[in-house]
Coordinates of C-alpha atoms in Angstrom, one line a residue:
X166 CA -39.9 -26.8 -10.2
X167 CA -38.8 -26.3 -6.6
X168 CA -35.6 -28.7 -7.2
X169 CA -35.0 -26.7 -10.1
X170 CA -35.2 -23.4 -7.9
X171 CA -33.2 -24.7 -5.6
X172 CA -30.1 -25.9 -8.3
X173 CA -30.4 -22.7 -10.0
X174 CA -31.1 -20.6 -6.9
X175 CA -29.8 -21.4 -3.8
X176 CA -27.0 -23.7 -5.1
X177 CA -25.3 -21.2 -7.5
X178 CA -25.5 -19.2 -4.5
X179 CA -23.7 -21.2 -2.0
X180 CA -21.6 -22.5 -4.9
X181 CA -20.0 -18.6 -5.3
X182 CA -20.5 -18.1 -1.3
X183 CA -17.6 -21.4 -1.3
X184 CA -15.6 -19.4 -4.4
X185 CA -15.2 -16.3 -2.8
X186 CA -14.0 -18.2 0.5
X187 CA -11.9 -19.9 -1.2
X188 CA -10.6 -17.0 -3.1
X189 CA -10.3 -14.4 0.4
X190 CA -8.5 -17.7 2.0
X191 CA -6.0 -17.9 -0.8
X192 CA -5.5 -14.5 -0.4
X193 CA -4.6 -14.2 3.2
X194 CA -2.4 -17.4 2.8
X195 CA -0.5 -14.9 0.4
X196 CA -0.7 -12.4 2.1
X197 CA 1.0 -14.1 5.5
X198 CA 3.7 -15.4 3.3
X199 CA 4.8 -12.3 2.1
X200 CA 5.2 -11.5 6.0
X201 CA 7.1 -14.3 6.4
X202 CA 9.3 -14.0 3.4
X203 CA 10.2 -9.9 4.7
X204 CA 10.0 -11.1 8.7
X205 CA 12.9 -14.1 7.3
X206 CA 15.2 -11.3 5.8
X207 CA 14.6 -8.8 8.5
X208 CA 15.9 -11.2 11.5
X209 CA 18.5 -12.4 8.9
X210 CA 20.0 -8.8 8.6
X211 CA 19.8 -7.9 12.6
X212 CA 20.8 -11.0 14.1
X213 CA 21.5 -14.1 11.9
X214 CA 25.4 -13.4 11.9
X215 CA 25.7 -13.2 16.0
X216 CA 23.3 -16.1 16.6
X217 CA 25.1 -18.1 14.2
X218 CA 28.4 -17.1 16.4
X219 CA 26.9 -18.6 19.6
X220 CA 25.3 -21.5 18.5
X221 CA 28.6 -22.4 16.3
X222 CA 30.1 -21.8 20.2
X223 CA 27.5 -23.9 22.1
X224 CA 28.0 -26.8 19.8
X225 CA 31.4 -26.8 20.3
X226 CA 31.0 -27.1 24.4
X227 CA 28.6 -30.2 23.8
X228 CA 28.7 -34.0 22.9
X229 CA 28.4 -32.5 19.0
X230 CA 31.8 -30.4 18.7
X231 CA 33.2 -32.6 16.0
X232 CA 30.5 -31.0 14.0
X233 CA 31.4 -27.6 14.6
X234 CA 34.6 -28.4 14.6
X235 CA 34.7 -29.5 10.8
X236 CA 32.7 -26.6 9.7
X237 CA 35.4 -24.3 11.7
X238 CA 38.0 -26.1 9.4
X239 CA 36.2 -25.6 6.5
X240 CA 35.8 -22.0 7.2
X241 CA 39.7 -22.3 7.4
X242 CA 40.1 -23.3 4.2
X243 CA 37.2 -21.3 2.2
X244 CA 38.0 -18.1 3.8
X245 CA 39.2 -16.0 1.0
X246 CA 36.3 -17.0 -1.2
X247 CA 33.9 -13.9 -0.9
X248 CA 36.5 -12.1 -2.0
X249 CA 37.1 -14.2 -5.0
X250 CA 33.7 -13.7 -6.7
X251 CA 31.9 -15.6 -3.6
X252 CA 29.7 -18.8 -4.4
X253 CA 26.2 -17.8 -6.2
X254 CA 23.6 -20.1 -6.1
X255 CA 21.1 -19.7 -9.4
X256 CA 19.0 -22.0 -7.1
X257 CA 18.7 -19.9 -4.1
X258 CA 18.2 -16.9 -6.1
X259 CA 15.4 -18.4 -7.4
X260 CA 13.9 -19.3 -4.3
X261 CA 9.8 -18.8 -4.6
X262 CA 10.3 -17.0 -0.9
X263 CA 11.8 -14.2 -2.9
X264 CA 8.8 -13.5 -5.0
X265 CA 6.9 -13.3 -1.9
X266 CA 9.0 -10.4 -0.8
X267 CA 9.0 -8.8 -4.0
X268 CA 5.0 -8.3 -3.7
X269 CA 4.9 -7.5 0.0
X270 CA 5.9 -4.3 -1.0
X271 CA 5.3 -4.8 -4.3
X272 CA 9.3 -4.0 -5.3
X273 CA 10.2 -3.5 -9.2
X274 CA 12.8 -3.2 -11.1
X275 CA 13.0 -0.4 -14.1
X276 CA 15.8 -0.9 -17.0
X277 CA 16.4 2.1 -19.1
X278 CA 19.2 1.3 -21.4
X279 CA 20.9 -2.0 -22.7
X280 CA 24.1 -3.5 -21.1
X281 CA 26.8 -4.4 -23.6
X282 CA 28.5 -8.1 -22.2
X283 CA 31.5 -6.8 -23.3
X284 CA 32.1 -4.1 -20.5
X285 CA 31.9 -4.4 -16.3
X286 CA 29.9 -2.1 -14.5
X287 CA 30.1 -0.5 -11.0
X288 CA 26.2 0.5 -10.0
X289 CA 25.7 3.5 -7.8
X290 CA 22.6 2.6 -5.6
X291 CA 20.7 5.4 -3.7
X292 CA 19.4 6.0 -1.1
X293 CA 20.8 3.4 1.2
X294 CA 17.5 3.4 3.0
X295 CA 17.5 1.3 6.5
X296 CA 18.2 -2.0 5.2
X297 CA 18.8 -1.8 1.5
X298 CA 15.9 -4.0 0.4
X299 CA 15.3 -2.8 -2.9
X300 CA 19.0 -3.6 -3.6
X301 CA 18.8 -6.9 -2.2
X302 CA 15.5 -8.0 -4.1
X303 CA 16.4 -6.5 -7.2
X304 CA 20.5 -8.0 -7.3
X305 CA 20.2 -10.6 -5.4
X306 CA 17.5 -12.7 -6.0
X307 CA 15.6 -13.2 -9.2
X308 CA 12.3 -12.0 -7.9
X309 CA 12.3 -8.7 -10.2
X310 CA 13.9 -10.7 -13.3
X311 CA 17.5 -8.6 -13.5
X312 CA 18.7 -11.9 -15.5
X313 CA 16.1 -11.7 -18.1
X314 CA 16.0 -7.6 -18.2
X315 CA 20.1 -7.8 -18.4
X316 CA 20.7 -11.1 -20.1
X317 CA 25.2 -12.1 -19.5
X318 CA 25.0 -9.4 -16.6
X319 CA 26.2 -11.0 -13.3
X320 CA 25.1 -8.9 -10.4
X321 CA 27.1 -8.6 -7.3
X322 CA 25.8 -6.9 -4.3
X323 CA 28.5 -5.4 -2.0
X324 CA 28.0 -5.4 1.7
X325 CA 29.9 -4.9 5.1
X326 CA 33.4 -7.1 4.8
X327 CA 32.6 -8.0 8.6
X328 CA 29.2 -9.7 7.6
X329 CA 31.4 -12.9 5.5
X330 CA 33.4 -13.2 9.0
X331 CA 29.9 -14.3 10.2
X332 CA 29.6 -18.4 10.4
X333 CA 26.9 -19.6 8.3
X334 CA 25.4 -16.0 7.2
X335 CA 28.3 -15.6 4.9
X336 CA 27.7 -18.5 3.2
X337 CA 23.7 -17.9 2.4
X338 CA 25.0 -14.0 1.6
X339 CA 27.3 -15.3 -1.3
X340 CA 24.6 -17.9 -2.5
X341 CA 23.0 -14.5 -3.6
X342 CA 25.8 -13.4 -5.0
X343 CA 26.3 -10.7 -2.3
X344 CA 30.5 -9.9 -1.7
X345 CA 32.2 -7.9 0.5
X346 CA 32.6 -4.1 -0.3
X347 CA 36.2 -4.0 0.1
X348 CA 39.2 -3.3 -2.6
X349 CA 40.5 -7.0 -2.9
X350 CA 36.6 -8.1 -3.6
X351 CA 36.0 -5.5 -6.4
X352 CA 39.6 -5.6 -7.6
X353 CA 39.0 -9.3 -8.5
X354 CA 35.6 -8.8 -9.9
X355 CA 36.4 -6.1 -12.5
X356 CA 39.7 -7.5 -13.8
X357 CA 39.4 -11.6 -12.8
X358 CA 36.8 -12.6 -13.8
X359 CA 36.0 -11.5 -17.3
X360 CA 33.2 -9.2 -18.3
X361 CA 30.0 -8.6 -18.1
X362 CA 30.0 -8.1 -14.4
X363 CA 28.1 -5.7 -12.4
X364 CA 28.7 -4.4 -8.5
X365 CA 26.3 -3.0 -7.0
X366 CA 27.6 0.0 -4.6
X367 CA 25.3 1.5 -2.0
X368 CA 27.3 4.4 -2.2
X369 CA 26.0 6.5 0.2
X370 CA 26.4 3.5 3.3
X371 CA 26.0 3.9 7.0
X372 CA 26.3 7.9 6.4
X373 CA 23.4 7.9 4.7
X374 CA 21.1 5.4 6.0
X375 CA 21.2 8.1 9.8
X376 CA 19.1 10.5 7.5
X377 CA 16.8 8.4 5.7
X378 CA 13.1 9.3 6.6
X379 CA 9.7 9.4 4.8
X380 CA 9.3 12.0 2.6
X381 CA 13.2 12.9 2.3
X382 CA 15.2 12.1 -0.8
X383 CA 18.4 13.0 -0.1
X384 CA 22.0 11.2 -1.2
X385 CA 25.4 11.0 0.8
X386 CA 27.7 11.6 -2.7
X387 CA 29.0 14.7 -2.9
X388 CA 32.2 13.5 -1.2
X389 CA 32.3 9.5 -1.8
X390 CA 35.0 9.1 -4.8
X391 CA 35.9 6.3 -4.2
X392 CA 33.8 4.3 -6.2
X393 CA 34.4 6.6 -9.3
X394 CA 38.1 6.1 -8.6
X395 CA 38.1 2.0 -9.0
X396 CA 35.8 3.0 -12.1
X397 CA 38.4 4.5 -13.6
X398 CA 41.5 2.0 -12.4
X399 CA 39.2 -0.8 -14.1
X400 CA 37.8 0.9 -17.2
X401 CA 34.1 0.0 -15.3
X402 CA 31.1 2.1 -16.4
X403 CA 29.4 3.3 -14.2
X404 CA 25.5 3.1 -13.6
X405 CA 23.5 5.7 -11.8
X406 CA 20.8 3.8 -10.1
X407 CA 18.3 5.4 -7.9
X408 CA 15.2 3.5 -5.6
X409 CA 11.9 5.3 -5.5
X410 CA 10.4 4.3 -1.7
X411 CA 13.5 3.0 -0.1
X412 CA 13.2 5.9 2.3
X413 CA 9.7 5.0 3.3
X414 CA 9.5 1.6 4.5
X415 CA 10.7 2.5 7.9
X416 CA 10.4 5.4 10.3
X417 CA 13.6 6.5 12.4
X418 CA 14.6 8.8 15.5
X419 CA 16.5 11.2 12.9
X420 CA 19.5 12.8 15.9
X421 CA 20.5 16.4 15.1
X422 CA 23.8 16.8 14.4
X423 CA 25.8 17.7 17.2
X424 CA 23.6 15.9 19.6
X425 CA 24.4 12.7 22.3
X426 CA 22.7 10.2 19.6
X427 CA 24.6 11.4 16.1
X428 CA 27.9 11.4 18.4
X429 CA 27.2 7.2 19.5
X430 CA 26.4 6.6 15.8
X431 CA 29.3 8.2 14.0
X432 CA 31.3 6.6 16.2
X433 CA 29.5 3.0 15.8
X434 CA 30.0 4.1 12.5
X435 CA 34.1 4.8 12.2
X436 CA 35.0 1.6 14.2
X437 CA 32.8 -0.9 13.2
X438 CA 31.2 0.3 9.7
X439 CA 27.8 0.5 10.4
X440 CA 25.6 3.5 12.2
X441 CA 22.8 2.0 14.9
X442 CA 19.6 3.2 14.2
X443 CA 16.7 4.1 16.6
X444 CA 13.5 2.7 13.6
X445 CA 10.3 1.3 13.5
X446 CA 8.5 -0.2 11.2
X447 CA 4.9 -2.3 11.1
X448 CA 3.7 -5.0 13.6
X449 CA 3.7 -8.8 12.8
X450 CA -0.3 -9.1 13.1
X451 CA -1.0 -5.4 12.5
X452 CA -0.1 -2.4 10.5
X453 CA -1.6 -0.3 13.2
X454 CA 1.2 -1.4 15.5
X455 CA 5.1 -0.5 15.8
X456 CA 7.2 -3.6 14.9
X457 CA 10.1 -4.6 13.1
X458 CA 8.6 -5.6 9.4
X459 CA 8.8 -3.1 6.9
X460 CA 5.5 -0.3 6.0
X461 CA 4.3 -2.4 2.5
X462 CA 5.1 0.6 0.2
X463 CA 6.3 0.4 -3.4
X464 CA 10.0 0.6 -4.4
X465 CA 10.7 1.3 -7.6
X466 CA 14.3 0.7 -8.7
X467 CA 15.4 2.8 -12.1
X468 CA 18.8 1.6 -13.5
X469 CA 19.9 4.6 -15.8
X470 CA 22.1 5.3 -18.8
X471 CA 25.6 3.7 -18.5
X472 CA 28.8 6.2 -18.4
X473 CA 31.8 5.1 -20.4
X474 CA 34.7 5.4 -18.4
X475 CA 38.2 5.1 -19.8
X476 CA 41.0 2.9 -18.7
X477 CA 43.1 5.0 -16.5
X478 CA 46.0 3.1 -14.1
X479 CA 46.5 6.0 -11.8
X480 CA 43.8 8.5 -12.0
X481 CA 44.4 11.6 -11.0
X482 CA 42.3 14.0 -8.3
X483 CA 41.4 16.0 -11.5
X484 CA 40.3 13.1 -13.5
X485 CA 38.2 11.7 -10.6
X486 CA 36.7 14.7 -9.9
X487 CA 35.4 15.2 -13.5
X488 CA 33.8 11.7 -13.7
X489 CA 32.2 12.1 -10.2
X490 CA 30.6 15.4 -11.6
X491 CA 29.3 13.7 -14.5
X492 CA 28.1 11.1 -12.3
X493 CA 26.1 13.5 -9.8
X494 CA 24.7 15.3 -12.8
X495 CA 23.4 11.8 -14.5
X496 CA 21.6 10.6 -10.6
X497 CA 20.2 13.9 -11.0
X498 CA 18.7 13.7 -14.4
X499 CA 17.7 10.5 -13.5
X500 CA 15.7 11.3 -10.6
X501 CA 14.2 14.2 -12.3
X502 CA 13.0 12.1 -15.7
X503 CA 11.2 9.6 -13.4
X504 CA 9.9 11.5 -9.9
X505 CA 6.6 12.2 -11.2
X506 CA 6.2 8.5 -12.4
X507 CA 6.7 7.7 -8.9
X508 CA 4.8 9.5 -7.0
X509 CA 6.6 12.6 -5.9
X510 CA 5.8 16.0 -7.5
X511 CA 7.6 17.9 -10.1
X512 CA 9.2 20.5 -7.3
X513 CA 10.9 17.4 -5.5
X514 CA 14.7 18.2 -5.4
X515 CA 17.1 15.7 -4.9
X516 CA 19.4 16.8 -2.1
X517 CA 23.2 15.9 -2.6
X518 CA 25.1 15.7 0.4

C-alpha cells in the first residue's frame, strides 16, 4: 500500500514538479532568443555598416590584407548590383532567427485583398517608426509568411542608398531582398525585371521617424509625391500600407520645432539622409531599465486595397496630384476600418503631415 501511495502520490507529484520545470525552462530559453534575435538586428542597424568599415581597414594594415584585398575587388566588380534587383537569399529569409523576432513583439502581418502577378506594386509603408521593424519583418524575412499570403509577389524593401556603400552589411541587406531607395534601383525593378514585383516605400523617411512617439499616429505624406510619380511613369499600383504599434516600441526626445535639437537633425537629415534620434528603448536583462532593445508591443501590419494606376510617360503636376489625393484618402480609410481592431479608439485621427 505505501509503495503504491508513493507511485501514485508523491511520484505523479514530482513527475509534474519536473514538467512544469521543464516547461518554464523552455520558455525562458525562448524567451532570451527572441532578445537575441531583436538585440542582432538592432546593433546591425546602428553600427554593423561602420564596424564593418574599420575592420575591412584593420585587415588591410595586417599580415591578412590579401583577404581584404580580394573582397575590396570584388566589391569593385559587384557594385552596381543592389541597384539591379540586389541578391535575395530564400535561405536567409528563412532563417529560424527571424521567427524569433517576429514573436518578441509578437509582429503580424494582415492581407486585405489579392495581388494580381500580372501588375508591380509600389507599397506605401507608415509610420516610419524608429527603425522600421515591422517593415523589415514583414518584407524581408519570411517570419509573417508574405510568400504564402502573396504567392509570385517578390518583396523589395527600399532603404538608405549609403547603407549598400557599407562592406559586408550590404551584402546581408540584399540577401533579404532589401535595395537601395533611389531612382536607378526602382527604375529597374518596375520595368526590368518582369512583374509581380513589390517595393516597399517608407514614405514618410527620416522626416517622419523625428515625430514618432507612443500614442501618436501621425504620417509625413502630405507633400512626398514622389513615390506616386514613379507609380505613374511605371504603370505600378500602388498599396496603402499602414503598421499598428510601430510608434510604440521606442520612446524619443521629440525637439520642438525651431529648437537647437530639430536644427542638428534636419540638417543630419539634408546632407546625409537620415535624422539622429535621442530614443530609448528596454534593457537587455530588464524591462524596468532604459536600453537599446525595443518595448515587446504588437505591430500589426495591414496591406490595403491596391489602386490601379495607369501608364503615364511624363505625368503631369495635375495628374500626380490626383493620384496622391486618392492615395491619402485610401491610408485614411484604411486606418479607420482597422483602428479599433488594434487597439486605438474610434476618435483616433490619423494626422497627415
Amino acid at each position: 500500500n505505501f509503495i503504491s501511495f508513493f507511485s501514485l502520490g508523491t511520484g505523479s507529484s514530482i513527475l509534474s514538479a519536473l514538467q512544469d520545470l521543464f516547461w518554464l525552462s523552455k520558455s525562458k530559453v525562448e524567451k532570451q532568443l527572441q532578445i537575441i534575435s531583436v538585440l542582432q538586428w538592432v546593433l546591425t542597424f546602428l553600427i554593423m555598416g561602420v564596424a564593418c568599415t574599420l575592420i575591412l581597414m584593420y585587415i588591410l594594415c595586417t599580415d591578412c590584407w590579401a583577404i581584404a584585398a580580394l573582397y575590396l575587388a570584388w566589391l569593385v566588380f559587384d557594385w552596381n548590383t543592389p541597384k539591379k534587383g540586389g541578391r535575395r537569399s530564400q535561405w536567409v529569409r528563412n532563417w529560424a532567427i527571424w521567427r524569433y523576432f517576429r514573436d518578441y513583439f509578437p509582429i503580424r502581418l494582415v492581407k486585405t485583398h489579392n495581388l494580381l502577378t500580372t501588375r508591380n506594386y509600389i507599397f506605401g509603408y507608415h509610420p516610419h517608426g524608429i527603425m522600421g521593424l515591422g517593415a523589415f519583418c514583414n518584407f524581408s524575412t519570411e517570419a509573417t509568411g508574405v510568400s504564402q499570403k502573396f504567392p509570385g509577389i517578390r518583396p523589395y524593401l527600399a532603404t538608405l542608398a549609403g547603407n549598400f556603400r557599407m562592406p559586408i552589411l550590404r551584402d546581408y541587406l540584399m540577401s533579404g531582398g532589401i535595395c537601395p531607395v533611389n531612382r536607378d534601383s526602382i527604375d529597374y525593378i518596375l520595368s526590368k525585371n518582369g512583374s509581380g514585383n513589390a517595393i516597399i516605400i517608407v514614405v514618410g523617411g527620416a522626416a517622419e521617424s523625428l515625430n514618432c512617439t507612443p500614442g501618436k499616429n501621425s504620417v509625413t505624406l502630405k507633400h512626398r509625391k514622389g513615390f506616386v510619380k514613379l507609380a505613374l511613369r511605371h504603370g505600378a499600383d500602388l498599396v496603402p500600407v499602414y503598421s499598428f504599434g510601430e510608434n510604440e516600441v521606442y520612446k524619443q526626445v521629440i525637439f520642438e520645432e525651431g529648437s537647437w535639437g530639430r536644427w542638428v537633425q534636419k540638417k543630419f537629415q539634408k546632407h546625409i539622409g537620415f535624422a539622429p534620434c535621442i530614443f530609448h528603448g528596454r534593457g537587455l536583462f530588464s524591462s524596468n531599465t532604459w536600453g537599446l532593445l525595443p518595448y515587446s508591443k504588437p505591430i500589426t501590419t495591414v496591406v490595403g486595397e491596391p489602386i490601379t494606376i495607369p501608364k503615364i510617360d511624363n505625368p503631369s503636376q495635375k495628374e500626380v496630384d490626383f493620384y496622391h489625393s486618392i492615395y491619402v484618402d485610401s491610408l485614411i480609410k484604411l486606418f479607420d476600418k482597422y483602428k479599433s481592431k488594434f487597439g486605438l479608439p474610434e476618435t483616433e485621427v490619423l494626422e497627415v503631415n
